[in-house]
Amino acid sequence: MRSTFSATGPTGLGTSAARLHPSVRDADLSDFLRAVVRAGFPQRLEALADGYAPFADPERVRAEAAFLTAELAAFGIEHDQAYLEVMADYRQLMIPVEDPELGLALTRDCLVPLIVDDACGRSGGDAYRALGAAMLRGVVQLRHGRAVLDSVMHPPSVYTEHSFNELARFCSPELLSLHKEFYYQSFIGVILESGFTPDVRDGIDTEYVRGRSGFCEFYATVAAVAYDCLDFERNLPLWGATLSAWVDYLNLVNDLMSCYKEVLRGEFTSNSIYRKAVQQGTTLLDAYAATFARAEAAYHRILEHADVRQRPHLLRYLQGYVHWHATSGRYRWAEFTALR
């Protein structure tokens, strides 16, 4: 019998919201969301994308999504094609390339962490299974044999290796090894994140876990595969100076722009903004403001280190990230910004 993994899709416009966790007071969170809007933070986030000219080829988006839906099914992974179109749009808005085969490889690469993260969200053990597929290879101790076999048979893990094999056609062994390392190191954060409790009494270091769990270095170096002028080996000063800023920017913009969606789905207690407010004894609005300030500083730091060839690609990536969050039905940004 074929092993089948069912991945979850996004929450789109009109989707019924999940019940909030009993430990969260609906009124408090409603007041917080409205305070964020009244303070003008949505407009300040959108301003980061000022001048951005969005373009994604709808035909290519549909073609990539259809191909990947069929490919995933062949690997025993069921996925909603509409969600794959969201991710194909994501890649094209931020990392456009002319070569359709390279584009497909990059879209697949961007998709893989989300497929695995969906699995880990349902069971912390799945993070170990996916991690073990790479890290336990070659282990010969009998007590680990079953774990190794189980990992190798795990559909998301098998598909991950397929993705890296396809990406290998377009980058050096050195870059691929770095890219894979960035992917697998994020599982440390995913595993620790599975220990979060809604009341934030777990004692887990939010700052450390958020930096580890977002696959941010992995997503940043997708651009190094796409554009020669961003090649990792030839641009070590750029990457060495900005990787920490990429971690901040990609994580924190997502946390800032996910608040409304996560409140509706009862997931906000895992957001770094909520956890830091509780752990530091500050208000949610103060925590939101501090998070925005860090994200904005990271945006400028990345661009400050770019040369004239690199800057257009990096600017498109950074601005496209904000635009995608603001326009994707997944984040319900229009509903959020209409709060009064």
Tab-separated table of C-alpha atoms in Angstrom:
chain	number	residue	atom	x	y	z
A	1	MET	CA	0.000	0.000	0.000
A	2	ARG	CA	1.331	3.437	-0.886
A	3	SER	CA	2.043	5.691	2.072
A	4	THR	CA	0.046	8.878	1.703
A	5	PHE	CA	0.729	12.166	3.424
A	6	SER	CA	-2.001	14.803	3.359
A	7	ALA	CA	-0.765	18.379	3.572
A	8	THR	CA	-2.874	21.234	4.775
A	9	GLY	CA	-3.748	24.282	2.724
A	10	PRO	CA	-4.035	27.951	3.567
A	11	THR	CA	-6.873	29.728	5.259
A	12	GLY	CA	-8.477	31.769	2.497
A	13	LEU	CA	-10.998	34.588	2.514
A	14	GLY	CA	-14.329	33.520	3.891
A	15	THR	CA	-12.958	30.516	5.773
A	16	SER	CA	-14.536	30.011	9.187
A	17	ALA	CA	-12.169	30.922	12.001
A	18	ALA	CA	-11.077	28.303	14.518
A	19	ARG	CA	-12.048	28.729	18.153
A	20	LEU	CA	-9.515	30.637	20.201
A	21	HIS	CA	-7.709	28.757	22.926
A	22	PRO	CA	-9.512	29.154	26.278
A	23	SER	CA	-6.421	30.830	27.786
A	24	VAL	CA	-6.761	33.735	25.352
A	25	ARG	CA	-9.407	36.392	25.937
A	26	ASP	CA	-11.109	37.276	22.648
A	27	ALA	CA	-11.768	40.864	23.729
A	28	ASP	CA	-8.118	41.495	24.568
A	29	LEU	CA	-6.927	40.228	21.197
A	30	SER	CA	-9.619	42.140	19.340
A	31	ASP	CA	-8.535	45.349	21.095
A	32	PHE	CA	-4.899	44.576	20.262
A	33	LEU	CA	-5.595	44.083	16.552
A	34	ARG	CA	-7.543	47.325	16.365
A	35	ALA	CA	-4.782	49.160	18.224
A	36	VAL	CA	-2.243	47.930	15.663
A	37	VAL	CA	-4.403	49.312	12.847
A	38	ARG	CA	-5.025	52.631	14.633
A	39	ALA	CA	-1.280	53.017	15.238
A	40	GLY	CA	-0.689	52.856	11.484
A	41	PHE	CA	1.503	49.752	11.422
A	42	PRO	CA	-0.200	48.190	8.375
A	43	GLN	CA	0.591	51.319	6.349
A	44	ARG	CA	4.182	51.319	7.618
A	45	LEU	CA	4.584	47.695	6.573
A	46	GLU	CA	3.089	48.365	3.160
A	47	ALA	CA	5.487	51.319	2.765
A	48	LEU	CA	8.373	48.855	2.711
A	49	ALA	CA	7.048	47.781	-0.699
A	50	ASP	CA	6.678	51.315	-2.113
A	51	GLY	CA	7.677	51.297	-5.779
A	52	TYR	CA	7.384	47.525	-6.097
A	53	ALA	CA	6.024	46.468	-9.488
A	54	PRO	CA	4.429	43.049	-9.022
A	55	PHE	CA	4.502	40.624	-11.889
A	56	ALA	CA	3.788	36.927	-11.962
A	57	ASP	CA	2.730	35.112	-15.122
A	58	PRO	CA	-0.663	33.525	-14.286
A	59	GLU	CA	-0.190	30.852	-16.934
A	60	ARG	CA	3.192	29.859	-15.564
A	61	VAL	CA	1.831	29.918	-12.004
A	62	ARG	CA	-0.930	27.488	-12.985
A	63	ALA	CA	1.464	25.301	-14.979
A	64	GLU	CA	3.950	25.002	-12.117
A	65	ALA	CA	1.193	24.277	-9.620
A	66	ALA	CA	-0.393	21.611	-11.832
A	67	PHE	CA	2.961	19.917	-12.418
A	68	LEU	CA	3.874	19.942	-8.730
A	69	THR	CA	0.438	18.671	-7.682
A	70	ALA	CA	0.862	15.634	-9.933
A	71	GLU	CA	4.468	15.153	-8.873
A	72	LEU	CA	3.600	15.271	-5.176
A	73	ALA	CA	0.833	12.721	-5.734
A	74	ALA	CA	3.369	10.388	-7.341
A	75	PHE	CA	5.410	10.638	-4.126
A	76	GLY	CA	2.362	9.827	-1.999
A	77	ILE	CA	1.672	13.400	-0.879
A	78	GLU	CA	-1.787	14.876	-1.406
A	79	HIS	CA	-1.906	18.635	-1.703
A	80	ASP	CA	-4.424	21.247	-2.753
A	81	GLN	CA	-3.439	22.724	-6.131
A	82	ALA	CA	-4.763	26.125	-5.045
A	83	TYR	CA	-2.134	26.211	-2.298
A	84	LEU	CA	0.586	25.295	-4.768
A	85	GLU	CA	-0.535	28.209	-6.917
A	86	VAL	CA	-0.052	30.446	-3.874
A	87	MET	CA	3.529	29.213	-3.561
A	88	ALA	CA	4.240	29.439	-7.296
A	89	ASP	CA	3.041	33.022	-7.113
A	90	TYR	CA	5.280	33.556	-4.057
A	91	ARG	CA	8.389	32.443	-5.934
A	92	GLN	CA	7.616	34.374	-9.112
A	93	LEU	CA	6.874	37.606	-7.240
A	94	MET	CA	10.137	37.492	-5.318
A	95	ILE	CA	12.601	35.434	-7.358
A	96	PRO	CA	11.626	35.661	-11.036
A	97	VAL	CA	13.815	33.867	-13.601
A	98	GLU	CA	13.549	33.410	-17.354
A	99	ASP	CA	14.370	29.692	-17.499
A	100	PRO	CA	11.130	27.755	-16.797
A	101	GLU	CA	12.993	24.647	-15.606
A	102	LEU	CA	15.028	26.678	-13.135
A	103	GLY	CA	11.831	28.435	-12.054
A	104	LEU	CA	10.139	25.097	-11.369
A	105	ALA	CA	13.136	23.882	-9.356
A	106	LEU	CA	13.082	27.073	-7.283
A	107	THR	CA	9.334	26.854	-6.659
A	108	ARG	CA	9.670	23.236	-5.569
A	109	ASP	CA	12.536	24.278	-3.305
A	110	CYS	CA	10.399	26.993	-1.671
A	111	LEU	CA	7.544	24.539	-1.175
A	112	VAL	CA	9.444	21.760	0.593
A	113	PRO	CA	9.794	23.416	4.045
A	114	LEU	CA	6.048	24.092	4.139
A	115	ILE	CA	5.168	20.474	3.343
A	116	VAL	CA	7.448	19.215	6.102
A	117	ASP	CA	6.359	21.957	8.504
A	118	ASP	CA	2.728	20.906	7.993
A	119	ALA	CA	3.671	17.375	9.040
A	120	CYS	CA	5.636	18.586	12.058
A	121	GLY	CA	2.730	20.788	13.102
A	122	ARG	CA	0.611	17.699	13.627
A	123	SER	CA	3.270	15.624	15.377
A	124	GLY	CA	6.621	16.654	16.806
A	125	GLY	CA	7.879	13.170	15.957
A	126	ASP	CA	7.593	13.966	12.266
A	127	ALA	CA	10.349	16.555	12.648
A	128	TYR	CA	12.677	13.829	13.891
A	129	ARG	CA	11.627	11.558	11.035
A	130	ALA	CA	12.354	14.199	8.395
A	131	LEU	CA	15.633	15.152	10.053
A	132	GLY	CA	16.632	11.517	10.414
A	133	ALA	CA	16.278	10.894	6.685
A	134	ALA	CA	19.449	12.925	6.188
A	135	MET	CA	21.261	12.724	9.506
A	136	LEU	CA	20.902	8.990	10.182
A	137	ARG	CA	22.023	7.894	6.734
A	138	GLY	CA	24.822	5.365	7.105
A	139	VAL	CA	24.136	4.592	10.779
A	140	VAL	CA	24.527	0.843	11.290
A	141	GLN	CA	23.532	0.329	14.931
A	142	LEU	CA	20.664	-2.140	15.032
A	143	ARG	CA	18.678	-0.055	17.499
A	144	HIS	CA	18.592	2.745	14.922
A	145	GLY	CA	17.819	0.564	11.930
A	146	ARG	CA	14.048	0.856	12.180
A	147	ALA	CA	14.262	4.659	12.557
A	148	VAL	CA	16.462	4.914	9.477
A	149	LEU	CA	14.109	2.761	7.404
A	150	ASP	CA	11.065	4.663	8.672
A	151	SER	CA	12.655	7.977	7.754
A	152	VAL	CA	13.582	6.825	4.291
A	153	MET	CA	9.982	5.692	3.728
A	154	HIS	CA	8.564	9.006	4.974
A	155	PRO	CA	7.028	10.704	1.873
A	156	PRO	CA	8.006	14.300	2.743
A	157	SER	CA	11.608	13.208	3.383
A	158	VAL	CA	11.816	11.339	0.095
A	159	TYR	CA	10.363	14.329	-1.745
A	160	THR	CA	12.847	16.652	-0.047
A	161	GLU	CA	15.749	14.650	-1.450
A	162	HIS	CA	14.108	14.731	-4.885
A	163	SER	CA	13.866	18.508	-4.634
A	164	PHE	CA	17.550	18.847	-3.797
A	165	ASN	CA	18.495	16.506	-6.647
A	166	GLU	CA	16.554	18.673	-9.100
A	167	LEU	CA	18.060	21.876	-7.693
A	168	ALA	CA	21.556	20.389	-8.071
A	169	ARG	CA	21.252	20.878	-11.824
A	170	PHE	CA	21.444	24.635	-11.324
A	171	CYS	CA	24.049	25.215	-8.611
A	172	SER	CA	27.495	24.161	-7.476
A	173	PRO	CA	28.053	21.348	-4.983
A	174	GLU	CA	29.346	23.945	-2.529
A	175	LEU	CA	26.189	26.053	-2.687
A	176	LEU	CA	23.926	23.016	-2.571
A	177	SER	CA	25.650	21.697	0.545
A	178	LEU	CA	25.228	25.062	2.293
A	179	HIS	CA	21.607	25.314	1.192
A	180	LYS	CA	20.848	21.827	2.525
A	181	GLU	CA	22.580	22.590	5.814
A	182	PHE	CA	20.420	25.692	6.262
A	183	TYR	CA	17.349	23.552	5.600
A	184	TYR	CA	18.094	20.818	8.101
A	185	GLN	CA	19.342	23.099	10.892
A	186	SER	CA	15.871	24.656	11.035
A	187	PHE	CA	14.495	21.396	12.385
A	188	ILE	CA	16.110	22.240	15.731
A	189	GLY	CA	13.704	25.168	16.004
A	190	VAL	CA	10.751	23.156	14.716
A	191	ILE	CA	11.335	20.479	17.358
A	192	LEU	CA	11.690	23.018	20.182
A	193	GLU	CA	8.634	24.945	18.938
A	194	SER	CA	6.548	21.808	19.378
A	195	GLY	CA	7.006	22.326	23.132
A	196	PHE	CA	5.297	25.731	23.175
A	197	THR	CA	2.271	25.957	25.478
A	198	PRO	CA	-0.577	28.490	25.054
A	199	ASP	CA	0.072	30.033	28.466
A	200	VAL	CA	3.781	30.544	27.585
A	201	ARG	CA	4.806	28.917	30.881
A	202	ASP	CA	6.981	26.410	29.026
A	203	GLY	CA	10.140	28.480	29.645
A	204	ILE	CA	11.376	27.936	26.092
A	205	ASP	CA	13.563	30.737	24.691
A	206	THR	CA	11.331	32.392	22.081
A	207	GLU	CA	14.163	34.402	20.501
A	208	TYR	CA	16.352	31.364	19.930
A	209	VAL	CA	13.556	29.147	18.683
A	210	ARG	CA	12.140	31.760	16.296
A	211	GLY	CA	15.557	32.298	14.772
A	212	ARG	CA	15.927	28.582	14.228
A	213	SER	CA	12.436	27.586	13.109
A	214	GLY	CA	11.749	29.787	10.101
A	215	PHE	CA	14.037	28.229	7.449
A	216	CYS	CA	15.191	31.813	6.824
A	217	GLU	CA	18.788	31.208	5.712
A	218	PHE	CA	17.407	28.498	3.460
A	219	TYR	CA	14.883	30.866	1.866
A	220	ALA	CA	17.461	33.656	1.553
A	221	THR	CA	19.899	31.438	-0.328
A	222	VAL	CA	17.266	30.476	-2.890
A	223	ALA	CA	18.293	33.814	-4.416
A	224	ALA	CA	21.921	32.652	-4.510
A	225	VAL	CA	20.820	29.764	-6.737
A	226	ALA	CA	18.741	32.027	-8.975
A	227	TYR	CA	21.243	34.842	-9.651
A	228	ASP	CA	24.975	34.570	-10.359
A	229	CYS	CA	25.674	37.962	-8.782
A	230	LEU	CA	24.406	36.565	-5.451
A	231	ASP	CA	26.437	33.353	-5.562
A	232	PHE	CA	27.386	32.435	-1.997
A	233	GLU	CA	31.040	31.491	-2.575
A	234	ARG	CA	31.916	34.677	-4.440
A	235	ASN	CA	29.958	36.926	-2.070
A	236	LEU	CA	30.876	35.724	1.408
A	237	PRO	CA	31.092	39.288	2.813
A	238	LEU	CA	27.524	40.013	1.653
A	239	TRP	CA	26.058	36.836	3.091
A	240	GLY	CA	28.167	36.989	6.224
A	241	ALA	CA	26.968	40.526	6.878
A	242	THR	CA	23.290	39.960	6.133
A	243	LEU	CA	22.237	36.425	7.058
A	244	SER	CA	21.217	37.508	10.555
A	245	ALA	CA	19.198	40.324	8.990
A	246	TRP	CA	17.504	37.838	6.648
A	247	VAL	CA	16.512	35.763	9.690
A	248	ASP	CA	14.991	38.835	11.326
A	249	TYR	CA	13.275	40.154	8.223
A	250	LEU	CA	11.668	36.947	6.975
A	251	ASN	CA	10.579	35.789	10.430
A	252	LEU	CA	9.390	39.105	11.796
A	253	VAL	CA	7.519	40.368	8.741
A	254	ASN	CA	5.702	37.040	8.726
A	255	ASP	CA	4.887	37.383	12.434
A	256	LEU	CA	3.701	40.969	11.966
A	257	MET	CA	1.501	40.180	8.998
A	258	SER	CA	0.191	36.860	10.360
A	259	CYS	CA	-1.366	38.221	13.556
A	260	TYR	CA	-4.925	38.555	12.261
A	261	LYS	CA	-4.922	35.165	10.573
A	262	GLU	CA	-3.417	33.488	13.624
A	263	VAL	CA	-5.887	35.086	16.041
A	264	LEU	CA	-8.762	33.791	13.908
A	265	ARG	CA	-7.272	30.304	13.781
A	266	GLY	CA	-6.414	30.159	17.486
A	267	GLU	CA	-2.678	30.023	16.774
A	268	PHE	CA	-1.532	33.430	18.013
A	269	THR	CA	-0.089	32.111	21.286
A	270	SER	CA	2.783	30.613	19.249
A	271	ASN	CA	3.544	33.928	17.510
A	272	SER	CA	6.789	35.491	18.759
A	273	ILE	CA	4.966	38.793	19.378
A	274	TYR	CA	2.555	37.190	21.829
A	275	ARG	CA	5.220	35.079	23.525
A	276	LYS	CA	7.607	37.991	23.962
A	277	ALA	CA	4.882	40.207	25.398
A	278	VAL	CA	4.113	37.549	28.013
A	279	GLN	CA	7.738	36.666	28.748
A	280	GLN	CA	8.922	40.290	28.943
A	281	GLY	CA	5.849	41.638	30.718
A	282	THR	CA	5.059	44.211	28.015
A	283	THR	CA	1.852	45.007	26.172
A	284	LEU	CA	1.063	43.279	22.903
A	285	LEU	CA	1.190	46.630	21.104
A	286	ASP	CA	4.648	47.403	22.507
A	287	ALA	CA	5.853	43.965	21.441
A	288	TYR	CA	4.392	44.559	17.972
A	289	ALA	CA	6.147	47.936	17.720
A	290	ALA	CA	9.503	46.456	18.760
A	291	THR	CA	9.102	43.650	16.231
A	292	PHE	CA	8.350	46.133	13.455
A	293	ALA	CA	11.427	48.212	14.340
A	294	ARG	CA	13.655	45.138	14.063
A	295	ALA	CA	12.129	44.067	10.764
A	296	GLU	CA	12.582	47.565	9.302
A	297	ALA	CA	16.211	47.710	10.456
A	298	ALA	CA	16.877	44.306	8.870
A	299	TYR	CA	15.386	45.515	5.563
A	300	HIS	CA	17.805	48.446	5.435
A	301	ARG	CA	20.797	46.391	6.558
A	302	ILE	CA	20.384	43.911	3.711
A	303	LEU	CA	20.149	46.641	1.091
A	304	GLU	CA	23.062	48.617	2.531
A	305	HIS	CA	25.409	45.709	1.850
A	306	ALA	CA	24.279	45.140	-1.748
A	307	ASP	CA	26.181	46.420	-4.777
A	308	VAL	CA	24.567	47.873	-7.901
A	309	ARG	CA	24.101	44.424	-9.500
A	310	GLN	CA	22.691	42.793	-6.397
A	311	ARG	CA	20.412	45.521	-5.109
A	312	PRO	CA	17.580	45.162	-7.682
A	313	HIS	CA	17.277	41.427	-6.972
A	314	LEU	CA	17.363	41.876	-3.198
A	315	LEU	CA	14.952	44.808	-3.261
A	316	ARG	CA	12.481	42.812	-5.350
A	317	TYR	CA	12.740	39.917	-2.894
A	318	LEU	CA	12.244	42.083	0.201
A	319	GLN	CA	9.393	44.112	-1.252
A	320	GLY	CA	7.753	41.113	-2.890
A	321	TYR	CA	7.661	39.399	0.485
A	322	VAL	CA	5.537	42.196	1.921
A	323	HIS	CA	3.370	42.404	-1.220
A	324	TRP	CA	2.718	38.649	-1.183
A	325	HIS	CA	1.597	38.702	2.445
A	326	ALA	CA	-0.653	41.693	1.799
A	327	THR	CA	-2.322	40.191	-1.282
A	328	SER	CA	-2.458	36.464	-0.509
A	329	GLY	CA	-5.807	35.257	0.781
A	330	ARG	CA	-3.865	33.206	3.321
A	331	TYR	CA	-3.185	36.261	5.485
A	332	ARG	CA	-6.531	38.080	5.150
A	333	TRP	CA	-4.697	41.397	5.171
A	334	ALA	CA	-7.568	43.389	3.683
A	335	GLU	CA	-9.881	42.225	6.487
A	336	PHE	CA	-7.273	43.102	9.085
A	337	THR	CA	-6.563	46.605	7.800
A	338	ALA	CA	-10.307	47.346	7.616
A	339	LEU	CA	-10.698	46.914	11.394
A	340	ARG	CA	-11.852	50.012	13.241
